[in-house]
Coordinates of C-alpha atoms and ligand atoms in Angstrom, one line a residue:
M72 CA -19.0 -0.2 -17.6
R73 CA -16.0 -1.4 -15.5
Y74 CA -14.2 1.2 -13.5
K75 CA -11.1 2.2 -15.4
V76 CA -7.6 2.9 -14.0
A77 CA -4.5 4.1 -15.9
I78 CA -1.2 3.7 -14.1
I79 CA 2.0 5.4 -15.2
G80 CA 5.1 3.4 -14.2
A81 CA 5.5 -0.3 -13.6
G82 CA 7.9 0.0 -10.6
P83 CA 7.1 -2.1 -7.5
G84 CA 4.5 0.4 -6.3
G85 CA 2.6 0.6 -9.6
A86 CA 2.7 -3.2 -10.2
V87 CA 1.4 -4.2 -6.8
L88 CA -1.3 -1.5 -6.9
A89 CA -2.4 -2.7 -10.4
R90 CA -2.5 -6.4 -9.3
E91 CA -4.7 -5.6 -6.3
L92 CA -7.1 -3.5 -8.3
A93 CA -7.4 -6.1 -11.1
Q94 CA -8.2 -8.8 -8.6
K95 CA -11.2 -6.7 -7.7
D96 CA -12.4 -6.7 -11.3
I97 CA -11.2 -3.2 -12.1
D98 CA -10.0 -2.5 -15.6
V99 CA -6.3 -1.6 -15.2
T100 CA -3.7 -0.6 -17.7
I101 CA -0.1 0.2 -16.9
Y102 CA 1.9 2.5 -19.2
E103 CA 5.6 1.9 -18.8
K104 CA 8.2 3.8 -20.8
G105 CA 10.8 1.1 -20.5
S106 CA 10.8 -2.6 -21.4
Y107 CA 10.0 -5.7 -19.4
E108 CA 13.7 -6.7 -19.5
E109 CA 14.7 -3.3 -18.0
L110 CA 12.4 -3.3 -15.0
G111 CA 13.9 -2.7 -11.6
H112 CA 17.6 -2.5 -11.1
D113 CA 20.5 -4.6 -12.3
W114 CA 21.5 -5.3 -8.7
S115 CA 20.0 -6.4 -5.4
D116 CA 18.6 -3.8 -3.0
A117 CA 17.9 -3.9 0.7
V118 CA 14.1 -4.0 0.8
E119 CA 11.9 -3.8 3.9
R120 CA 10.8 -7.4 4.7
V121 CA 7.4 -6.3 6.1
A122 CA 6.4 -4.7 2.8
L123 CA 7.2 -7.8 0.7
K124 CA 5.4 -10.0 3.2
W125 CA 2.3 -7.8 3.0
A126 CA 2.6 -7.9 -0.8
G127 CA 2.1 -11.6 -0.5
L128 CA 5.5 -12.9 -1.3
N129 CA 6.4 -16.3 0.1
M130 CA 9.0 -15.0 2.6
P131 CA 12.0 -17.2 3.4
E132 CA 12.9 -18.5 6.8
L133 CA 16.0 -17.5 8.6
V134 CA 18.3 -20.5 9.3
G135 CA 21.5 -19.4 11.0
N136 CA 22.8 -16.6 8.7
E137 CA 21.0 -17.8 5.6
W138 CA 17.6 -17.5 4.1
H139 CA 15.8 -20.7 3.1
G140 CA 12.7 -20.8 0.9
D141 CA 11.3 -21.0 -2.6
L142 CA 12.3 -17.5 -3.6
V143 CA 16.0 -17.8 -2.5
K144 CA 18.8 -18.0 -5.0
E145 CA 20.5 -21.3 -4.4
T146 CA 23.7 -20.4 -6.2
P147 CA 25.0 -16.9 -7.1
D148 CA 23.7 -17.2 -10.7
S149 CA 20.5 -19.2 -10.1
E150 CA 17.0 -17.7 -10.4
G151 CA 15.5 -16.3 -7.3
V152 CA 14.3 -13.0 -5.7
F153 CA 16.4 -13.1 -2.6
E154 CA 20.1 -13.4 -2.0
K155 CA 20.9 -16.4 0.3
H156 CA 23.0 -14.5 2.8
A157 CA 20.9 -13.0 5.5
I158 CA 21.6 -9.8 7.5
P159 CA 19.5 -10.0 10.6
R160 CA 21.9 -7.7 12.4
L161 CA 24.0 -5.0 10.9
K162 CA 27.2 -3.3 12.2
L163 CA 26.7 0.4 12.2
H164 CA 30.1 2.2 12.3
S165 CA 30.7 5.9 12.8
P166 CA 32.2 7.8 9.9
G167 CA 35.8 7.4 11.3
Y168 CA 35.3 3.6 11.8
N169 CA 36.2 4.1 15.5
S170 CA 32.9 3.3 17.2
V171 CA 30.4 0.6 16.3
K172 CA 26.8 -0.3 17.2
D173 CA 25.1 -3.6 16.5
I174 CA 21.5 -3.1 15.3
E175 CA 18.6 -5.2 14.0
F176 CA 18.2 -4.8 10.2
K177 CA 14.7 -5.3 9.0
M178 CA 15.6 -5.6 5.3
I179 CA 16.2 -8.4 2.9
T180 CA 18.7 -8.3 0.0
T181 CA 16.4 -8.5 -3.0
D182 CA 17.2 -8.9 -6.7
R183 CA 15.3 -5.9 -8.1
R184 CA 15.2 -7.1 -11.6
V185 CA 13.7 -10.5 -10.6
L186 CA 11.3 -8.8 -8.2
G187 CA 10.2 -6.2 -10.8
Q188 CA 9.5 -8.9 -13.4
M189 CA 7.7 -11.1 -10.8
L190 CA 5.4 -8.3 -9.7
V191 CA 4.4 -7.3 -13.3
K192 CA 3.8 -11.0 -14.1
Q193 CA 1.5 -11.3 -11.1
A194 CA -0.3 -8.1 -12.2
E195 CA -0.8 -9.6 -15.7
E196 CA -2.1 -12.8 -14.3
A197 CA -4.7 -10.8 -12.4
G198 CA -5.8 -9.2 -15.6
V199 CA -3.8 -6.0 -15.9
Q200 CA -2.8 -4.9 -19.4
I201 CA 0.8 -3.6 -19.5
K202 CA 1.9 -1.4 -22.4
Y203 CA 5.6 -1.2 -22.6
G204 CA 7.3 1.7 -24.6
Y205 CA 4.6 4.2 -23.6
E206 CA 5.6 7.4 -21.9
G207 CA 3.2 9.3 -19.7
L208 CA 3.4 13.0 -20.7
G209 CA 0.8 14.8 -18.5
L210 CA -2.7 14.7 -17.0
L211 CA -5.9 15.6 -18.7
Y212 CA -8.0 17.6 -16.3
R213 CA -10.8 20.2 -15.9
E214 CA -10.4 23.1 -13.5
T215 CA -13.1 23.4 -10.8
G216 CA -12.4 27.1 -10.0
T217 CA -11.2 26.3 -6.5
N218 CA -7.7 27.5 -5.5
G219 CA -6.3 24.4 -3.8
P220 CA -5.6 20.7 -4.1
D221 CA -9.2 20.1 -5.2
G222 CA -8.9 22.7 -7.9
V223 CA -8.9 20.1 -10.6
E224 CA -10.7 17.0 -11.8
V225 CA -8.4 14.6 -13.5
Y226 CA -10.2 12.5 -16.3
G227 CA -7.2 11.0 -18.1
V228 CA -3.6 11.0 -19.1
S229 CA -1.7 11.8 -22.3
V230 CA 0.8 9.2 -23.3
K231 CA 3.3 8.8 -26.2
N232 CA 4.0 5.5 -28.0
L233 CA 7.8 5.6 -28.1
E234 CA 7.9 3.3 -31.2
N235 CA 6.0 5.6 -33.5
D236 CA 6.1 8.9 -31.5
L237 CA 2.3 9.1 -31.7
R238 CA 0.4 10.7 -28.8
E239 CA -2.8 9.2 -27.3
E240 CA -5.3 10.6 -24.9
I241 CA -6.4 8.0 -22.5
T242 CA -9.6 8.7 -20.5
A243 CA -9.9 6.9 -17.1
D244 CA -11.9 7.1 -13.9
M245 CA -8.6 7.2 -12.0
V246 CA -5.0 8.0 -12.9
I247 CA -2.1 6.8 -10.8
E248 CA 1.4 8.3 -10.9
S249 CA 4.0 5.7 -9.9
S250 CA 6.6 6.9 -12.2
G251 CA 9.4 7.6 -9.7
F252 CA 10.8 10.9 -8.4
H253 CA 10.6 12.8 -11.7
S254 CA 6.9 13.0 -11.1
V255 CA 6.0 14.1 -14.6
L256 CA 2.2 13.8 -14.1
R257 CA 1.7 15.7 -10.9
R258 CA 4.0 18.4 -12.3
S259 CA 1.6 18.9 -15.2
L260 CA -1.0 20.2 -12.8
P261 CA -1.5 23.9 -12.0
A262 CA 0.7 25.3 -9.1
Y263 CA -2.3 26.1 -7.0
T264 CA -3.0 22.4 -6.3
G265 CA 0.3 22.3 -4.3
L266 CA 1.3 19.1 -6.2
A267 CA 3.2 20.6 -9.1
F268 CA 6.6 21.2 -7.6
M269 CA 9.9 19.5 -8.5
F270 CA 11.9 18.0 -5.7
K271 CA 15.0 20.0 -4.8
D272 CA 18.5 18.8 -5.2
N273 CA 19.1 18.6 -1.5
E274 CA 16.1 16.2 -1.2
F275 CA 18.2 13.5 -2.9
G276 CA 21.2 11.3 -2.0
F277 CA 23.5 10.3 -4.8
V278 CA 24.2 6.6 -4.7
N279 CA 26.6 4.2 -6.4
R280 CA 26.6 0.5 -5.8
E281 CA 28.5 -2.4 -7.3
V282 CA 28.4 -6.2 -7.0
R283 CA 32.0 -7.6 -7.1
E284 CA 33.3 -11.1 -7.1
R285 CA 35.3 -12.2 -4.1
D286 CA 38.1 -14.7 -3.7
P287 CA 36.7 -17.1 -1.0
E288 CA 40.3 -18.1 -0.1
K289 CA 41.4 -14.6 0.7
A290 CA 38.0 -13.8 2.3
R291 CA 38.9 -16.2 5.1
V292 CA 41.4 -13.7 6.4
D293 CA 40.0 -10.5 4.8
I294 CA 36.9 -10.4 7.0
I295 CA 34.3 -7.9 5.9
P296 CA 31.2 -7.6 8.0
D297 CA 27.8 -6.5 6.7
H298 CA 27.9 -2.9 7.7
Y299 CA 27.0 0.7 7.2
R300 CA 29.6 3.5 7.8
Y301 CA 26.8 5.8 8.9
G302 CA 26.9 9.6 8.4
F303 CA 29.8 9.3 6.0
H304 CA 29.7 12.4 3.7
G305 CA 26.2 13.1 4.7
G306 CA 25.1 9.6 3.7
Y307 CA 26.7 6.2 4.2
Q308 CA 28.9 3.7 2.8
W309 CA 28.1 0.0 3.0
S310 CA 29.0 -3.6 2.3
H311 CA 26.4 -6.4 2.1
I312 CA 27.6 -9.9 1.4
H313 CA 25.6 -12.0 -1.0
N314 CA 27.5 -15.2 -0.6
A315 CA 31.0 -16.5 -0.3
E316 CA 31.8 -15.3 -3.9
R317 CA 29.9 -12.1 -4.2
I318 CA 29.7 -8.8 -2.3
D319 CA 27.7 -5.6 -2.8
V320 CA 29.7 -2.4 -2.0
G321 CA 28.2 1.0 -2.2
A322 CA 28.0 4.5 -1.0
G323 CA 25.5 7.3 -1.0
V324 CA 26.4 11.0 -0.3
K325 CA 24.5 14.2 0.3
N326 CA 23.5 15.5 -3.1
V327 CA 25.1 19.0 -3.0
P328 CA 27.6 20.8 -5.3
G329 CA 31.1 19.7 -4.8
K330 CA 30.1 16.3 -3.4
P331 CA 32.5 13.4 -3.6
D332 CA 31.8 10.8 -6.2
P333 CA 30.5 7.7 -4.3
K334 CA 32.3 5.6 -6.8
D335 CA 35.6 6.9 -5.5
L336 CA 34.6 6.2 -2.0
I337 CA 33.8 2.6 -3.0
E338 CA 37.2 2.3 -4.8
E339 CA 39.0 3.4 -1.6
F340 CA 37.2 0.7 0.4
I341 CA 37.9 -2.0 -2.2
A342 CA 41.6 -1.0 -2.3
K343 CA 41.8 -2.0 1.4
H344 CA 40.3 -5.4 0.9
P345 CA 42.3 -7.9 -1.2
S346 CA 39.5 -10.4 -1.3
I347 CA 37.4 -8.1 -3.5
K348 CA 38.2 -8.6 -7.2
S349 CA 38.4 -5.7 -9.7
E350 CA 35.8 -6.8 -12.1
K351 CA 32.3 -5.3 -11.6
L352 CA 29.6 -7.8 -12.1
R353 CA 26.5 -5.7 -11.7
G354 CA 25.6 -2.3 -10.4
G355 CA 24.7 1.2 -11.1
R356 CA 24.2 4.7 -9.8
G357 CA 21.6 7.4 -9.5
L358 CA 19.6 9.6 -7.2
C359 CA 17.6 8.4 -4.2
I360 CA 14.8 10.6 -2.8
V361 CA 15.3 11.2 0.9
G362 CA 13.2 14.3 1.6
P363 CA 9.9 14.4 3.5
P364 CA 6.8 12.8 1.9
L365 CA 4.2 14.9 0.0
F366 CA 1.7 16.7 2.3
N367 CA -1.1 15.2 0.3
F368 CA -1.1 12.3 -2.2
V369 CA -4.4 12.9 -4.0
T370 CA -6.8 15.1 -6.0
N371 CA -10.1 14.3 -7.8
G372 CA -9.3 11.3 -10.0
F373 CA -5.6 11.2 -9.3
V374 CA -3.3 9.5 -6.8
I375 CA 0.5 9.7 -6.4
I376 CA 2.5 6.8 -4.8
G377 CA 6.1 5.7 -4.3
D378 CA 9.1 7.9 -5.1
A379 CA 6.8 10.3 -6.9
A380 CA 5.3 11.0 -3.5
S381 CA 8.7 10.9 -1.8
T382 CA 7.9 8.0 0.5
S383 CA 11.4 6.5 0.8
V384 CA 13.0 6.0 4.2
P385 CA 14.9 9.3 4.6
T386 CA 17.7 7.9 6.6
T387 CA 18.7 5.3 4.0
G388 CA 17.0 6.2 0.7
C389 CA 15.3 2.7 0.7
G390 CA 12.0 3.3 -1.1
A391 CA 11.0 0.0 -2.8
G392 CA 9.2 -1.3 0.3
S393 CA 7.4 1.9 1.0
A394 CA 6.3 2.2 -2.6
V395 CA 4.8 -1.3 -2.2
L396 CA 3.1 -0.5 1.1
V397 CA 1.6 2.8 -0.2
G398 CA 0.5 0.9 -3.3
L399 CA -1.4 -1.6 -1.1
W400 CA -3.0 1.1 1.0
A401 CA -4.0 3.0 -2.1
A402 CA -5.5 -0.2 -3.6
E403 CA -7.8 -0.6 -0.6
V404 CA -9.1 2.9 -0.9
I405 CA -9.4 2.9 -4.7
S406 CA -11.3 -0.4 -4.8
E407 CA -13.8 1.0 -2.3
A408 CA -14.1 4.1 -4.4
A409 CA -14.7 2.0 -7.5
E410 CA -17.4 0.0 -5.7
E411 CA -19.1 3.3 -4.8
G412 CA -18.6 4.7 -8.3
R413 CA -16.5 7.5 -6.9
N414 CA -13.1 9.2 -7.6
D415 CA -13.4 12.3 -5.6
M416 CA -10.9 13.8 -3.3
V417 CA -13.1 13.3 -0.2
K418 CA -13.0 9.5 -0.7
L419 CA -9.3 9.4 -1.8
W420 CA -8.3 11.3 1.3
D421 CA -8.3 8.0 3.1
I422 CA -5.0 7.2 1.4
N423 CA -3.4 10.1 3.2
K424 CA -5.1 9.0 6.4
K425 CA -3.6 5.5 6.0
F426 CA -0.1 6.9 5.6
Y427 CA -0.2 9.6 8.2
L428 CA -2.7 8.4 10.8
D429 CA -3.5 4.6 10.6
N430 CA 0.3 4.0 10.4
D431 CA 2.9 6.4 11.7
R432 CA 5.2 5.9 8.7
G433 CA 4.4 9.3 7.3
A434 CA 5.0 11.1 10.7
S435 CA 8.3 9.1 11.2
F436 CA 9.6 9.9 7.7
A437 CA 8.8 13.6 8.0
A438 CA 10.6 13.8 11.4
L439 CA 13.5 11.7 10.2
S440 CA 14.0 13.8 7.1
A441 CA 14.4 16.9 9.4
L442 CA 16.8 15.0 11.7
R443 CA 18.8 13.8 8.7
N444 CA 19.2 17.4 7.5
A445 CA 20.5 18.5 10.8
L446 CA 22.9 15.7 11.2
Q447 CA 24.3 16.3 7.7
T448 CA 25.6 19.7 9.0
L449 CA 27.9 17.9 11.5
D450 CA 31.3 16.8 10.4
H451 CA 32.7 13.3 10.8
D452 CA 34.6 14.1 14.0
Y453 CA 31.4 15.3 15.7
L454 CA 29.5 12.3 14.5
D455 CA 32.2 10.0 15.8
F456 CA 31.9 11.8 19.2
L457 CA 28.2 11.3 19.3
F458 CA 28.6 7.6 18.5
R459 CA 31.4 7.1 21.0
Q460 CA 29.6 8.8 23.8
D461 CA 26.5 6.7 23.0
I462 CA 24.5 9.8 22.6
M463 CA 23.6 8.4 19.2
S464 CA 22.8 5.0 20.8
A465 CA 22.1 1.7 19.2
D466 CA 18.4 2.0 20.1
I467 CA 18.0 5.4 18.4
L468 CA 20.0 4.4 15.4
E469 CA 18.3 1.0 15.0
E470 CA 14.9 2.7 14.8
A471 CA 16.2 5.5 12.5
V472 CA 17.8 3.1 10.0
N473 CA 14.6 1.0 9.9
G474 CA 12.5 4.1 9.3
V475 CA 11.1 4.9 12.7
F476 CA 11.5 8.2 14.5
L477 CA 11.9 7.7 18.3
P478 CA 11.2 10.9 20.2
P479 CA 13.9 11.0 22.9
A480 CA 12.6 10.2 26.4
V481 CA 13.5 12.5 29.4
E482 CA 16.1 10.0 30.8
T483 CA 17.8 9.8 27.4
K484 CA 18.0 13.6 27.3
A485 CA 19.5 13.7 30.8
K486 CA 22.0 10.9 29.9
S487 CA 23.0 12.8 26.7
L488 CA 23.5 16.0 28.6
W489 CA 25.9 14.3 30.9
R490 CA 27.8 12.4 28.2
G491 CA 28.0 15.4 25.9
I492 CA 29.1 17.9 28.5
T493 CA 32.5 18.5 26.8
K494 CA 30.9 19.5 23.5
P495 CA 27.9 21.6 24.4
S496 CA 27.6 23.2 21.0
I497 CA 27.1 19.8 19.2
L498 CA 24.7 18.8 21.9
A499 CA 22.7 22.0 21.5
K500 CA 22.5 21.3 17.8
L501 CA 21.4 17.7 18.3
N502 CA 18.8 18.7 20.9
E503 CA 17.5 21.4 18.6
A504 CA 17.2 18.8 15.8
T505 CA 15.5 16.1 17.9
G506 CA 13.2 18.7 19.5
R507 CA 12.2 19.8 16.0
G508 CA 11.8 16.2 14.9
S509 CA 9.5 15.5 17.9
K510 CA 7.4 18.6 17.0
I511 CA 7.2 17.5 13.4
Y512 CA 6.2 14.0 14.4
S513 CA 3.4 15.2 16.7
H514 CA 2.2 17.6 14.1
Y515 CA 1.9 14.8 11.5
R516 CA 0.1 12.6 13.9
N517 CA -2.5 15.4 13.9
Y518 CA -2.9 15.1 10.2
P519 CA -6.5 16.1 9.1
P520 CA -8.5 12.8 9.2
Y521 CA -10.8 14.0 6.4
W522 CA -10.6 16.4 3.5
D523 CA -11.5 19.9 4.6
P524 CA -9.8 22.7 2.6
S525 CA -9.3 25.2 5.5
I526 CA -8.2 22.6 8.1
F527 CA -5.7 21.2 5.6
A528 CA -4.4 24.7 4.6
R529 CA -3.7 25.4 8.3
W530 CA -2.1 22.0 8.9
Q531 CA 0.1 22.4 5.8
A532 CA 1.2 25.9 6.6
E533 CA 2.4 24.7 10.0
A534 CA 4.1 21.6 8.5
K535 CA 6.0 23.8 6.0
E536 CA 7.2 26.1 8.8
L537 CA 8.3 23.1 10.9
L538 CA 10.1 21.5 7.9
Q539 CA 11.4 24.9 6.7
A540 CA 10.1 23.7 3.3
D541 CA 8.9 26.0 0.6
R542 CA 7.1 23.3 -1.6
Ligands
FAD102 C1 21.6 3.4 -6.9 C2 20.3 3.2 -6.2 C3 20.2 2.3 -5.1 C4 19.0 2.1 -4.4 N1 19.0 1.2 -3.4 C5 17.8 0.9 -2.8 C6 17.8 0.0 -1.7 O1 18.8 -0.6 -1.3 N2 16.6 -0.3 -1.2 C7 15.4 0.3 -1.6 O2 14.3 0.0 -1.1 N3 15.5 1.2 -2.5 C8 16.6 1.6 -3.1 N4 16.7 2.5 -4.1 C9 15.4 3.3 -4.4 C10 14.4 2.5 -5.1 O3 14.9 2.1 -6.3 C11 13.1 3.4 -5.2 O4 12.7 4.0 -4.0 C12 11.9 2.5 -5.7 O5 12.3 1.8 -6.9 C13 10.7 3.3 -5.9 O6 9.7 2.6 -6.5 P1 8.5 3.3 -7.4 O7 7.6 2.2 -7.7 O8 8.0 4.5 -6.7 O9 9.3 3.8 -8.7 P2 10.4 3.2 -9.6 O10 10.9 1.9 -9.2 O11 11.3 4.4 -9.9 O12 9.6 2.9 -11.0 C14 9.1 3.9 -11.8 C15 8.8 3.2 -13.1 O13 8.1 4.2 -13.9 C16 8.7 4.3 -15.2 N5 8.5 5.6 -15.7 C17 9.2 6.8 -15.3 N6 8.7 7.8 -15.9 C18 7.7 7.4 -16.8 C19 6.9 8.0 -17.7 N7 6.9 9.3 -17.9 N8 6.0 7.2 -18.4 C20 5.9 5.9 -18.2 N9 6.7 5.2 -17.3 C21 7.6 6.0 -16.6 C22 10.2 3.9 -15.0 O14 10.7 3.3 -16.2 C23 10.0 2.8 -13.9 O15 9.8 1.5 -14.4 C24 17.8 2.8 -4.8 C25 17.9 3.6 -5.9 C26 19.1 3.8 -6.6 C27 19.1 4.8 -7.7

């Protein structure tokens, strides 16, 4: 009997995980509620280069300010995963556009539809069966009588065939949730597992982005750099050039009642730039998860990855790369589990370990999410001040935008104290936030290296207190 895995959701995380498992001769089926044509997004996202490289994509080479390689679009409408225009460095403006930092940008502008379709094709070639038009409804599980994350043994998943509305119960050695932030499967578990909660509204950013045509003649004088207007309305506004004729403009705001519509923010920007034409070519809007990652990604027979586990970069909402990386790490652990004929939580714990201990991605994201929350309480003038005084320096911002938490060194603190002397209350707030970020970071670097219910319970209680989270 081959080890059987059922995956719900064919996003980048699920597709890469499925491909890796099938290559190890595991029997993998993906249930995807949408169609092949609808996979990904109808636009190009900024995706972490390192993740796509680790996923085995033939990454292009940087020549001047352009990408060159097999997967690059030669013309705006030609096939290809990557936009030609490269953004090795990004201008990071303060909300009032009166201070700017120049940072390294470790992303590549990636056509999410082409990427999505390419990854599922690779999965199919490796032997994965993909069932489109099937919606995952909930997990099939037995209760073990333990009051904690190991209180269940998952043995399958219930799905609905959307064509005929019929339900099927699929049994499997392992079920994977990679269905995005709605996290339908984990929410079907009992509350005592600690996995069944819904993400809160304030754990999201609300984002709108559009690809517009540009008049190359007017663009000669209407210069628009690749930039972020960082901290704008608790999020950021951006422009990323695709090529001489296309530009991506977008904005994401803090997802709270009374928030501005990011579409209006984009319109304001476009109105100031005569080279940008009025017709929208591609684009869309929606929520991006930006809260801290789950405290734990597994239980017996069940693993959660990608947005369902809240693994996006909290300072940008970019989550495609992280979904891929966690998918790859989960694949390593699950293939070992399959070889040993296991699916228990003790074995699967190594996925948490990879995220929190072997890499510091988990610790950085938890700390950055707390830092983001604190900075979102500062208004635009205060953020402008912090940029201007270089208290929010290029170094700190570069790491943060690229998903890395940098605990402030003593010299940095002293420098900030001096530069922020005229606004002690903001400085106190910032120090409080970075101090808490550092504590969170250290606490997550002490993540339990193996599954032990009481050690994990203590660790989680402290993490909740530090994050002020009631998940
Ligand atoms: C407007 C916008 C802009 C963004 N910009 C960026 C960006 O620039 N860079 C970046 O990295 N990220 C960006 N993101 C976030 C990014 O899209 C996600 O972080 C990423 O796609 C998460 O990957 P995933 O594999 O976890 O899940 P998803 O890509 O969300 O895939 C989940 C899949 O599961 C399917 N599904 C859902 N529920 C079920 C169910 N019950 N049964 C079966 N199938 C189901 C869905 O149809 C989907 O195909 C943006 C998001 C939005 C909304």
